[in-house]
Short mmCIF file of N, CA and C in Angstrom, two decimals:
data_model
loop_
_atom_site.label_atom_id
_atom_site.label_comp_id
_atom_site.label_asym_id
_atom_site.label_seq_id
_atom_site.Cartn_x
_atom_site.Cartn_y
_atom_site.Cartn_z
N UNK Q 1 -4.17 6.10 7.19
CA UNK Q 1 -4.52 4.52 6.65
C UNK Q 1 -2.66 3.61 6.93
N UNK Q 2 -2.82 3.15 7.25
CA UNK Q 2 -1.73 1.84 7.41
C UNK Q 2 -2.19 0.80 6.99
N UNK Q 3 -1.31 -0.01 6.04
CA UNK Q 3 -1.87 -1.17 5.83
C UNK Q 3 -0.54 -2.19 5.80
N UNK Q 4 -0.72 -3.21 7.46
CA UNK Q 4 0.31 -4.36 7.57
C UNK Q 4 0.00 -5.13 6.60
N UNK Q 5 -1.51 -5.50 6.69
CA UNK Q 5 -0.97 -6.98 5.91
C UNK Q 5 -0.75 -6.52 4.10
N UNK Q 6 0.38 -7.68 3.32
CA UNK Q 6 0.59 -7.38 2.28
C UNK Q 6 0.41 -8.77 1.80
N UNK Q 7 0.10 -8.15 0.23
CA UNK Q 7 -0.70 -9.58 -0.62
C UNK Q 7 -2.25 -9.01 -1.01
N UNK Q 8 -2.58 -9.68 -0.57
CA UNK Q 8 -4.58 -8.78 -0.76
C UNK Q 8 -4.56 -7.79 0.19
N UNK Q 9 -4.20 -7.12 0.77
CA UNK Q 9 -3.84 -5.65 1.49
C UNK Q 9 -3.69 -4.67 0.27
N UNK Q 10 -2.22 -5.01 -0.23
CA UNK Q 10 -1.74 -3.27 -1.24
C UNK Q 10 -3.23 -3.55 -2.53
N UNK Q 11 -3.06 -4.98 -2.88
CA UNK Q 11 -4.38 -4.91 -3.80
C UNK Q 11 -4.96 -4.23 -4.19
N UNK Q 12 -6.05 -4.26 -2.38
CA UNK Q 12 -7.03 -3.53 -2.51
C UNK Q 12 -6.76 -1.95 -2.09
N UNK Q 13 -5.56 -1.44 -1.16
CA UNK Q 13 -4.54 0.01 -1.81
C UNK Q 13 -5.24 0.70 -2.39
N UNK Q 14 -4.77 -0.49 -3.77
CA UNK Q 14 -4.73 -0.01 -4.96
C UNK Q 14 -5.71 0.10 -5.84
N UNK Q 15 -6.71 -0.54 -5.48
CA UNK Q 15 -8.02 -0.43 -6.25
C UNK Q 15 -8.78 0.57 -5.84
N UNK Q 16 -8.35 0.31 -4.53
CA UNK Q 16 -9.20 1.34 -4.17
C UNK Q 16 -8.94 3.07 -4.16
N UNK Q 17 -7.52 3.29 -4.39
CA UNK Q 17 -6.64 4.59 -4.91
C UNK Q 17 -6.31 4.08 -5.93
N UNK Q 18 -7.07 4.14 -6.70
CA UNK Q 18 -6.45 3.93 -8.37
C UNK Q 18 -5.44 5.30 -9.33
N UNK Q 19 -6.36 6.38 -8.81
CA UNK Q 19 -6.02 7.42 -8.49
C UNK Q 19 -4.14 7.89 -8.10
N UNK Q 20 -4.09 7.17 -7.45
CA UNK Q 20 -2.88 7.94 -6.43
C UNK Q 20 -1.77 7.01 -7.25
N UNK Q 21 -0.42 8.57 -7.18
CA UNK Q 21 0.64 7.30 -8.27
C UNK Q 21 1.01 6.51 -7.66
N UNK Q 22 1.76 5.61 -8.72
CA UNK Q 22 1.96 4.60 -8.67
C UNK Q 22 3.58 4.62 -7.25
N UNK Q 23 4.16 5.54 -7.18
CA UNK Q 23 4.99 6.14 -5.92
C UNK Q 23 4.19 6.18 -4.17
N UNK Q 24 2.72 6.80 -4.55
CA UNK Q 24 2.06 6.59 -3.30
C UNK Q 24 2.48 4.94 -2.64
N UNK Q 25 1.82 4.25 -3.63
CA UNK Q 25 1.89 2.62 -3.42
C UNK Q 25 3.04 2.27 -2.63
N UNK Q 26 3.83 2.50 -3.81
CA UNK Q 26 5.40 1.86 -3.10
C UNK Q 26 5.87 2.19 -2.29
N UNK Q 27 5.36 3.67 -1.36
CA UNK Q 27 5.38 3.94 0.01
C UNK Q 27 4.67 3.17 1.03
N UNK Q 28 3.70 2.93 0.90
CA UNK Q 28 2.85 1.90 1.56
C UNK Q 28 3.60 0.39 1.82
N UNK Q 29 3.92 -0.07 0.73
CA UNK Q 29 4.53 -1.04 0.51
C UNK Q 29 6.26 -0.79 1.39
N UNK Q 30 6.21 0.37 1.41
CA UNK Q 30 8.37 0.43 2.01
C UNK Q 30 7.30 0.85 3.85
N UNK Q 31 6.03 1.16 3.30
CA UNK Q 31 5.75 1.84 5.19
C UNK Q 31 5.41 0.51 6.03
N UNK Q 32 4.63 -0.61 4.65
CA UNK Q 32 4.18 -1.67 5.59
C UNK Q 32 5.60 -2.10 5.87
N UNK Q 33 6.90 -2.67 5.39
CA UNK Q 33 7.60 -3.17 5.76
C UNK Q 33 8.84 -2.50 6.84
N UNK Q 34 8.60 -1.25 7.23
CA UNK Q 34 8.43 -0.74 8.63
C UNK Q 34 8.53 -1.17 9.00
N UNK Q 35 7.03 -0.66 9.33
CA UNK Q 35 5.61 -1.75 9.95
C UNK Q 35 6.03 -2.53 10.62
N UNK Q 36 6.32 -4.06 9.40
CA UNK Q 36 6.41 -5.47 10.09
C UNK Q 36 8.04 -5.62 9.74
#
């Protein structure tokens, strides 16, 4: 699952994947930066 939209997207992901660690969320954000 790739998140391209920053802002509301990362918040939704954080809520959907509550159990995941902050590192995972940070990785998603970094990945978003690369994609964008």
